[in-house]
């Protein structure tokens, strides 16, 4: 059984105290997650939002599409996001180089302290459930970049430059999307943006898994994110799965897009109109896989809950 949403939020309070303002009546969306059936292939069924079109006369149409995707699916892909291809290639190269380093070099960033500004998370075996969770990740604060960059790794040498370039670009995407999401709820464009605090990122690495171990190994077990939104950059290797209509769907990578999904806090802000996405990651027996998850959180003094004008519908 995965951690419940409220447990996840509680664990993250040390890092993201803004989450403490969740309404006490907020329902846990994953108390009884489904078992893992064979996934349905989702090619062609993922809503695709044209970010560039938000800056032109089609904005009302795109805002409506975005709101429908948040309400019906809980996630969508974004094309024409403006993150340069060399920047994307560079952050993946840097992530690969970091996790290919000797273990002792990576372990410099291991700490059990949840308050740490940067923290390495290792793969582990859940002895109770008898499953292996294969993801390794480096999680760190990243906004504003100039406040945290000196705490980031210097090995590989490209780490700070490539991370700063990518994260500056993804922050711009985040602000643009949050403006449109606010409008889709009938709110002022900057309603959610005014609640923002820091920004957190996770560089995720999934090593290739021996085929005989696949039934006992997850990349990441089923969970929702205690965020406003999460922006996920995937490499070309499949692995992400999302729950849709009671079935797990493969969310296969679409070139030159990022995947955006609703978090628990946006579900609260939308008065449950939008649904926090239950998702998981599977491992691949042939190839390593990488993803970059950018987490959008409120400031520590933000009040999180539905504005009076937002109905559930």
PDB file of N, CA, C and O in Angstrom, residues 73-133:
ATOM      1  N   UNK A  73      -8.726  14.253 -17.153  1.00  0.00           N
ATOM      2  CA  UNK A  73      -7.595  13.326 -17.108  1.00  0.00           C
ATOM      3  C   UNK A  73      -6.655  13.564 -15.934  1.00  0.00           C
ATOM      4  O   UNK A  73      -6.021  12.640 -15.442  1.00  0.00           O
ATOM      5  N   UNK A  74      -6.509  14.799 -15.521  1.00  0.00           N
ATOM      6  CA  UNK A  74      -5.568  15.116 -14.445  1.00  0.00           C
ATOM      7  C   UNK A  74      -4.152  15.312 -14.941  1.00  0.00           C
ATOM      8  O   UNK A  74      -3.243  15.566 -14.142  1.00  0.00           O
ATOM      9  N   UNK A  75      -3.927  15.210 -16.242  1.00  0.00           N
ATOM     10  CA  UNK A  75      -2.601  15.434 -16.799  1.00  0.00           C
ATOM     11  C   UNK A  75      -2.719  15.752 -18.284  1.00  0.00           C
ATOM     12  O   UNK A  75      -3.748  15.505 -18.915  1.00  0.00           O
ATOM     13  N   UNK A  76      -1.638  16.288 -18.838  1.00  0.00           N
ATOM     14  CA  UNK A  76      -1.613  16.629 -20.252  1.00  0.00           C
ATOM     15  C   UNK A  76      -0.154  16.814 -20.667  1.00  0.00           C
ATOM     16  O   UNK A  76       0.740  16.988 -19.827  1.00  0.00           O
ATOM     17  N   UNK A  77       0.078  16.755 -21.984  1.00  0.00           N
ATOM     18  CA  UNK A  77       1.395  17.053 -22.533  1.00  0.00           C
ATOM     19  C   UNK A  77       1.398  18.493 -23.038  1.00  0.00           C
ATOM     20  O   UNK A  77       0.359  19.024 -23.437  1.00  0.00           O
ATOM     21  N   UNK A  78       2.567  19.115 -23.014  1.00  0.00           N
ATOM     22  CA  UNK A  78       2.709  20.494 -23.475  1.00  0.00           C
ATOM     23  C   UNK A  78       3.731  20.531 -24.609  1.00  0.00           C
ATOM     24  O   UNK A  78       4.871  20.089 -24.439  1.00  0.00           O
ATOM     25  N   UNK A  79       3.293  21.040 -25.761  1.00  0.00           N
ATOM     26  CA  UNK A  79       4.201  21.232 -26.888  1.00  0.00           C
ATOM     27  C   UNK A  79       4.473  22.722 -27.073  1.00  0.00           C
ATOM     28  O   UNK A  79       3.808  23.568 -26.462  1.00  0.00           O
ATOM     29  N   UNK A  80       5.468  23.025 -27.892  1.00  0.00           N
ATOM     30  CA  UNK A  80       5.862  24.421 -28.123  1.00  0.00           C
ATOM     31  C   UNK A  80       6.097  25.154 -26.804  1.00  0.00           C
ATOM     32  O   UNK A  80       5.670  26.296 -26.619  1.00  0.00           O
ATOM     33  N   UNK A  81       6.785  24.461 -25.894  1.00  0.00           N
ATOM     34  CA  UNK A  81       7.025  25.034 -24.565  1.00  0.00           C
ATOM     35  C   UNK A  81       8.188  26.009 -24.538  1.00  0.00           C
ATOM     36  O   UNK A  81       8.373  26.746 -23.552  1.00  0.00           O
ATOM     37  N   UNK A  82       8.998  26.021 -25.573  1.00  0.00           N
ATOM     38  CA  UNK A  82      10.068  27.006 -25.660  1.00  0.00           C
ATOM     39  C   UNK A  82      11.357  26.635 -24.946  1.00  0.00           C
ATOM     40  O   UNK A  82      12.295  27.445 -24.912  1.00  0.00           O
ATOM     41  N   UNK A  83      11.435  25.440 -24.363  1.00  0.00           N
ATOM     42  CA  UNK A  83      12.695  25.011 -23.757  1.00  0.00           C
ATOM     43  C   UNK A  83      13.597  24.521 -24.883  1.00  0.00           C
ATOM     44  O   UNK A  83      13.248  23.558 -25.573  1.00  0.00           O
ATOM     45  N   UNK A  84      14.732  25.153 -25.106  1.00  0.00           N
ATOM     46  CA  UNK A  84      15.574  24.791 -26.250  1.00  0.00           C
ATOM     47  C   UNK A  84      16.017  23.329 -26.202  1.00  0.00           C
ATOM     48  O   UNK A  84      16.291  22.790 -25.135  1.00  0.00           O
ATOM     49  N   UNK A  85      16.072  22.702 -27.366  1.00  0.00           N
ATOM     50  CA  UNK A  85      16.498  21.303 -27.429  1.00  0.00           C
ATOM     51  C   UNK A  85      17.886  21.084 -26.836  1.00  0.00           C
ATOM     52  O   UNK A  85      18.096  20.104 -26.116  1.00  0.00           O
ATOM     53  N   UNK A  86      18.874  21.957 -27.103  1.00  0.00           N
ATOM     54  CA  UNK A  86      20.182  21.762 -26.467  1.00  0.00           C
ATOM     55  C   UNK A  86      20.117  21.794 -24.947  1.00  0.00           C
ATOM     56  O   UNK A  86      20.877  21.087 -24.274  1.00  0.00           O
ATOM     57  N   UNK A  87      19.202  22.583 -24.395  1.00  0.00           N
ATOM     58  CA  UNK A  87      19.043  22.637 -22.936  1.00  0.00           C
ATOM     59  C   UNK A  87      18.503  21.324 -22.405  1.00  0.00           C
ATOM     60  O   UNK A  87      18.941  20.820 -21.364  1.00  0.00           O
ATOM     61  N   UNK A  88      17.539  20.741 -23.125  1.00  0.00           N
ATOM     62  CA  UNK A  88      16.990  19.439 -22.744  1.00  0.00           C
ATOM     63  C   UNK A  88      18.063  18.359 -22.826  1.00  0.00           C
ATOM     64  O   UNK A  88      18.239  17.556 -21.900  1.00  0.00           O
ATOM     65  N   UNK A  89      18.802  18.332 -23.938  1.00  0.00           N
ATOM     66  CA  UNK A  89      19.858  17.333 -24.094  1.00  0.00           C
ATOM     67  C   UNK A  89      20.905  17.467 -22.994  1.00  0.00           C
ATOM     68  O   UNK A  89      21.400  16.465 -22.458  1.00  0.00           O
ATOM     69  N   UNK A  90      21.226  18.703 -22.650  1.00  0.00           N
ATOM     70  CA  UNK A  90      22.266  18.949 -21.653  1.00  0.00           C
ATOM     71  C   UNK A  90      21.852  18.465 -20.267  1.00  0.00           C
ATOM     72  O   UNK A  90      22.658  17.860 -19.542  1.00  0.00           O
ATOM     73  N   UNK A  91      20.592  18.693 -19.866  1.00  0.00           N
ATOM     74  CA  UNK A  91      20.182  18.262 -18.524  1.00  0.00           C
ATOM     75  C   UNK A  91      20.125  16.744 -18.440  1.00  0.00           C
ATOM     76  O   UNK A  91      20.459  16.153 -17.403  1.00  0.00           O
ATOM     77  N   UNK A  92      19.760  16.071 -19.525  1.00  0.00           N
ATOM     78  CA  UNK A  92      19.789  14.607 -19.511  1.00  0.00           C
ATOM     79  C   UNK A  92      21.227  14.077 -19.490  1.00  0.00           C
ATOM     80  O   UNK A  92      21.532  13.116 -18.776  1.00  0.00           O
ATOM     81  N   UNK A  93      22.120  14.688 -20.274  1.00  0.00           N
ATOM     82  CA  UNK A  93      23.527  14.282 -20.247  1.00  0.00           C
ATOM     83  C   UNK A  93      24.108  14.458 -18.847  1.00  0.00           C
ATOM     84  O   UNK A  93      24.841  13.588 -18.339  1.00  0.00           O
ATOM     85  N   UNK A  94      23.781  15.569 -18.215  1.00  0.00           N
ATOM     86  CA  UNK A  94      24.285  15.850 -16.867  1.00  0.00           C
ATOM     87  C   UNK A  94      23.741  14.848 -15.862  1.00  0.00           C
ATOM     88  O   UNK A  94      24.473  14.359 -14.989  1.00  0.00           O
ATOM     89  N   UNK A  95      22.447  14.543 -15.964  1.00  0.00           N
ATOM     90  CA  UNK A  95      21.845  13.569 -15.049  1.00  0.00           C
ATOM     91  C   UNK A  95      22.508  12.203 -15.202  1.00  0.00           C
ATOM     92  O   UNK A  95      22.847  11.541 -14.218  1.00  0.00           O
ATOM     93  N   UNK A  96      22.700  11.788 -16.443  1.00  0.00           N
ATOM     94  CA  UNK A  96      23.340  10.497 -16.696  1.00  0.00           C
ATOM     95  C   UNK A  96      24.754  10.471 -16.114  1.00  0.00           C
ATOM     96  O   UNK A  96      25.148   9.509 -15.444  1.00  0.00           O
ATOM     97  N   UNK A  97      25.511  11.536 -16.345  1.00  0.00           N
ATOM     98  CA  UNK A  97      26.880  11.589 -15.840  1.00  0.00           C
ATOM     99  C   UNK A  97      26.906  11.564 -14.314  1.00  0.00           C
ATOM    100  O   UNK A  97      27.776  10.919 -13.717  1.00  0.00           O
ATOM    101  N   UNK A  98      25.974  12.252 -13.688  1.00  0.00           N
ATOM    102  CA  UNK A  98      25.953  12.263 -12.226  1.00  0.00           C
ATOM    103  C   UNK A  98      25.720  10.859 -11.672  1.00  0.00           C
ATOM    104  O   UNK A  98      26.438  10.407 -10.770  1.00  0.00           O
ATOM    105  N   UNK A  99      24.731  10.153 -12.203  1.00  0.00           N
ATOM    106  CA  UNK A  99      24.400   8.835 -11.652  1.00  0.00           C
ATOM    107  C   UNK A  99      25.345   7.735 -12.132  1.00  0.00           C
ATOM    108  O   UNK A  99      25.349   6.646 -11.542  1.00  0.00           O
ATOM    109  N   UNK A 100      26.156   8.010 -13.135  1.00  0.00           N
ATOM    110  CA  UNK A 100      27.167   7.053 -13.554  1.00  0.00           C
ATOM    111  C   UNK A 100      28.469   7.214 -12.773  1.00  0.00           C
ATOM    112  O   UNK A 100      29.402   6.436 -12.958  1.00  0.00           O
ATOM    113  N   UNK A 101      28.539   8.223 -11.921  1.00  0.00           N
ATOM    114  CA  UNK A 101      29.722   8.410 -11.092  1.00  0.00           C
ATOM    115  C   UNK A 101      29.842   7.283 -10.067  1.00  0.00           C
ATOM    116  O   UNK A 101      28.857   6.619  -9.747  1.00  0.00           O
ATOM    117  N   UNK A 102      31.044   7.084  -9.521  1.00  0.00           N
ATOM    118  CA  UNK A 102      31.190   6.106  -8.436  1.00  0.00           C
ATOM    119  C   UNK A 102      30.246   6.431  -7.280  1.00  0.00           C
ATOM    120  O   UNK A 102      29.934   7.599  -7.015  1.00  0.00           O
ATOM    121  N   UNK A 103      29.814   5.400  -6.588  1.00  0.00           N
ATOM    122  CA  UNK A 103      28.855   5.572  -5.513  1.00  0.00           C
ATOM    123  C   UNK A 103      29.343   6.546  -4.454  1.00  0.00           C
ATOM    124  O   UNK A 103      28.564   7.354  -3.927  1.00  0.00           O
ATOM    125  N   UNK A 104      30.638   6.501  -4.141  1.00  0.00           N
ATOM    126  CA  UNK A 104      31.146   7.385  -3.088  1.00  0.00           C
ATOM    127  C   UNK A 104      31.021   8.855  -3.467  1.00  0.00           C
ATOM    128  O   UNK A 104      30.845   9.720  -2.595  1.00  0.00           O
ATOM    129  N   UNK A 105      31.083   9.163  -4.769  1.00  0.00           N
ATOM    130  CA  UNK A 105      30.903  10.542  -5.209  1.00  0.00           C
ATOM    131  C   UNK A 105      29.436  10.955  -5.057  1.00  0.00           C
ATOM    132  O   UNK A 105      29.139  12.053  -4.570  1.00  0.00           O
ATOM    133  N   UNK A 106      28.523  10.092  -5.448  1.00  0.00           N
ATOM    134  CA  UNK A 106      27.091  10.405  -5.309  1.00  0.00           C
ATOM    135  C   UNK A 106      26.698  10.521  -3.844  1.00  0.00           C
ATOM    136  O   UNK A 106      25.873  11.376  -3.473  1.00  0.00           O
ATOM    137  N   UNK A 107      27.262   9.673  -3.010  1.00  0.00           N
ATOM    138  CA  UNK A 107      26.869   9.627  -1.597  1.00  0.00           C
ATOM    139  C   UNK A 107      27.273  10.880  -0.820  1.00  0.00           C
ATOM    140  O   UNK A 107      26.850  11.061   0.325  1.00  0.00           O
ATOM    141  N   UNK A 108      28.060  11.743  -1.413  1.00  0.00           N
ATOM    142  CA  UNK A 108      28.370  13.022  -0.760  1.00  0.00           C
ATOM    143  C   UNK A 108      27.104  13.827  -0.498  1.00  0.00           C
ATOM    144  O   UNK A 108      27.096  14.719   0.362  1.00  0.00           O
ATOM    145  N   UNK A 109      26.057  13.500  -1.251  1.00  0.00           N
ATOM    146  CA  UNK A 109      24.820  14.268  -1.125  1.00  0.00           C
ATOM    147  C   UNK A 109      23.718  13.490  -0.398  1.00  0.00           C
ATOM    148  O   UNK A 109      22.575  13.935  -0.353  1.00  0.00           O
ATOM    149  N   UNK A 110      24.107  12.370   0.181  1.00  0.00           N
ATOM    150  CA  UNK A 110      23.126  11.621   0.971  1.00  0.00           C
ATOM    151  C   UNK A 110      23.006  12.227   2.357  1.00  0.00           C
ATOM    152  O   UNK A 110      23.999  12.555   3.010  1.00  0.00           O
ATOM    153  N   UNK A 111      21.786  12.377   2.824  1.00  0.00           N
ATOM    154  CA  UNK A 111      21.519  12.813   4.188  1.00  0.00           C
ATOM    155  C   UNK A 111      20.134  12.330   4.591  1.00  0.00           C
ATOM    156  O   UNK A 111      19.218  12.329   3.768  1.00  0.00           O
ATOM    157  N   UNK A 112      19.967  11.920   5.845  1.00  0.00           N
ATOM    158  CA  UNK A 112      18.624  11.562   6.310  1.00  0.00           C
ATOM    159  C   UNK A 112      17.796  12.785   6.700  1.00  0.00           C
ATOM    160  O   UNK A 112      16.633  12.656   7.060  1.00  0.00           O
ATOM    161  N   UNK A 113      18.386  13.970   6.624  1.00  0.00           N
ATOM    162  CA  UNK A 113      17.731  15.200   7.063  1.00  0.00           C
ATOM    163  C   UNK A 113      16.748  15.695   6.009  1.00  0.00           C
ATOM    164  O   UNK A 113      17.159  16.132   4.926  1.00  0.00           O
ATOM    165  N   UNK A 114      15.448  15.662   6.277  1.00  0.00           N
ATOM    166  CA  UNK A 114      14.474  16.131   5.284  1.00  0.00           C
ATOM    167  C   UNK A 114      14.524  17.635   5.067  1.00  0.00           C
ATOM    168  O   UNK A 114      13.916  18.137   4.119  1.00  0.00           O
ATOM    169  N   UNK A 115      15.200  18.378   5.957  1.00  0.00           N
ATOM    170  CA  UNK A 115      15.315  19.826   5.804  1.00  0.00           C
ATOM    171  C   UNK A 115      16.449  20.232   4.871  1.00  0.00           C
ATOM    172  O   UNK A 115      16.607  21.417   4.576  1.00  0.00           O
ATOM    173  N   UNK A 116      17.239  19.270   4.415  1.00  0.00           N
ATOM    174  CA  UNK A 116      18.393  19.598   3.593  1.00  0.00           C
ATOM    175  C   UNK A 116      17.971  20.221   2.272  1.00  0.00           C
ATOM    176  O   UNK A 116      16.978  19.814   1.661  1.00  0.00           O
ATOM    177  N   UNK A 117      18.758  21.198   1.810  1.00  0.00           N
ATOM    178  CA  UNK A 117      18.456  21.845   0.534  1.00  0.00           C
ATOM    179  C   UNK A 117      18.762  20.945  -0.651  1.00  0.00           C
ATOM    180  O   UNK A 117      18.298  21.214  -1.766  1.00  0.00           O
ATOM    181  N   UNK A 118      19.545  19.897  -0.432  1.00  0.00           N
ATOM    182  CA  UNK A 118      19.854  18.950  -1.489  1.00  0.00           C
ATOM    183  C   UNK A 118      19.998  17.576  -0.860  1.00  0.00           C
ATOM    184  O   UNK A 118      20.582  17.439   0.218  1.00  0.00           O
ATOM    185  N   UNK A 119      19.438  16.569  -1.517  1.00  0.00           N
ATOM    186  CA  UNK A 119      19.370  15.253  -0.871  1.00  0.00           C
ATOM    187  C   UNK A 119      19.345  14.143  -1.909  1.00  0.00           C
ATOM    188  O   UNK A 119      18.516  14.148  -2.810  1.00  0.00           O
ATOM    189  N   UNK A 120      20.263  13.197  -1.770  1.00  0.00           N
ATOM    190  CA  UNK A 120      20.275  12.010  -2.614  1.00  0.00           C
ATOM    191  C   UNK A 120      19.363  10.956  -2.012  1.00  0.00           C
ATOM    192  O   UNK A 120      19.417  10.676  -0.811  1.00  0.00           O
ATOM    193  N   UNK A 121      18.521  10.364  -2.856  1.00  0.00           N
ATOM    194  CA  UNK A 121      17.647   9.271  -2.430  1.00  0.00           C
ATOM    195  C   UNK A 121      18.058   8.020  -3.189  1.00  0.00           C
ATOM    196  O   UNK A 121      18.116   8.026  -4.421  1.00  0.00           O
ATOM    197  N   UNK A 122      18.350   6.945  -2.460  1.00  0.00           N
ATOM    198  CA  UNK A 122      18.812   5.707  -3.072  1.00  0.00           C
ATOM    199  C   UNK A 122      17.662   4.735  -3.317  1.00  0.00           C
ATOM    200  O   UNK A 122      16.600   4.826  -2.693  1.00  0.00           O
ATOM    201  N   UNK A 123      17.891   3.797  -4.211  1.00  0.00           N
ATOM    202  CA  UNK A 123      16.970   2.684  -4.378  1.00  0.00           C
ATOM    203  C   UNK A 123      16.915   1.886  -3.077  1.00  0.00           C
ATOM    204  O   UNK A 123      17.868   1.895  -2.290  1.00  0.00           O
ATOM    205  N   UNK A 124      15.794   1.192  -2.845  1.00  0.00           N
ATOM    206  CA  UNK A 124      15.668   0.456  -1.587  1.00  0.00           C
ATOM    207  C   UNK A 124      14.695  -0.706  -1.739  1.00  0.00           C
ATOM    208  O   UNK A 124      13.871  -0.735  -2.655  1.00  0.00           O
ATOM    209  N   UNK A 125      14.793  -1.641  -0.829  1.00  0.00           N
ATOM    210  CA  UNK A 125      13.856  -2.756  -0.793  1.00  0.00           C
ATOM    211  C   UNK A 125      12.884  -2.544   0.357  1.00  0.00           C
ATOM    212  O   UNK A 125      13.289  -2.263   1.482  1.00  0.00           O
ATOM    213  N   UNK A 126      11.599  -2.664   0.050  1.00  0.00           N
ATOM    214  CA  UNK A 126      10.554  -2.631   1.072  1.00  0.00           C
ATOM    215  C   UNK A 126      10.392  -4.058   1.582  1.00  0.00           C
ATOM    216  O   UNK A 126       9.802  -4.906   0.908  1.00  0.00           O
ATOM    217  N   UNK A 127      10.922  -4.322   2.765  1.00  0.00           N
ATOM    218  CA  UNK A 127      10.913  -5.684   3.289  1.00  0.00           C
ATOM    219  C   UNK A 127       9.503  -6.161   3.596  1.00  0.00           C
ATOM    220  O   UNK A 127       9.195  -7.352   3.475  1.00  0.00           O
ATOM    221  N   UNK A 128       8.626  -5.239   3.988  1.00  0.00           N
ATOM    222  CA  UNK A 128       7.264  -5.618   4.347  1.00  0.00           C
ATOM    223  C   UNK A 128       6.486  -6.051   3.107  1.00  0.00           C
ATOM    224  O   UNK A 128       5.836  -7.098   3.078  1.00  0.00           O
ATOM    225  N   UNK A 129       6.557  -5.235   2.048  1.00  0.00           N
ATOM    226  CA  UNK A 129       5.823  -5.544   0.815  1.00  0.00           C
ATOM    227  C   UNK A 129       6.604  -6.480  -0.100  1.00  0.00           C
ATOM    228  O   UNK A 129       6.062  -6.981  -1.081  1.00  0.00           O
ATOM    229  N   UNK A 130       7.883  -6.694   0.216  1.00  0.00           N
ATOM    230  CA  UNK A 130       8.751  -7.553  -0.579  1.00  0.00           C
ATOM    231  C   UNK A 130       8.847  -7.069  -2.029  1.00  0.00           C
ATOM    232  O   UNK A 130       8.722  -7.839  -2.985  1.00  0.00           O
ATOM    233  N   UNK A 131       9.060  -5.762  -2.173  1.00  0.00           N
ATOM    234  CA  UNK A 131       9.276  -5.188  -3.497  1.00  0.00           C
ATOM    235  C   UNK A 131      10.515  -4.302  -3.441  1.00  0.00           C
ATOM    236  O   UNK A 131      10.908  -3.800  -2.376  1.00  0.00           O
ATOM    237  N   UNK A 132      11.122  -4.122  -4.592  1.00  0.00           N
ATOM    238  CA  UNK A 132      12.297  -3.268  -4.720  1.00  0.00           C
ATOM    239  C   UNK A 132      11.898  -2.009  -5.466  1.00  0.00           C
ATOM    240  O   UNK A 132      11.283  -2.072  -6.542  1.00  0.00           O
ATOM    241  N   UNK A 133      12.208  -0.851  -4.913  1.00  0.00           N
ATOM    242  CA  UNK A 133      11.916   0.439  -5.543  1.00  0.00           C
ATOM    243  C   UNK A 133      13.226   0.957  -6.115  1.00  0.00           C
ATOM    244  O   UNK A 133      14.146   1.312  -5.380  1.00  0.00           O
TER     245      UNK A 133
END
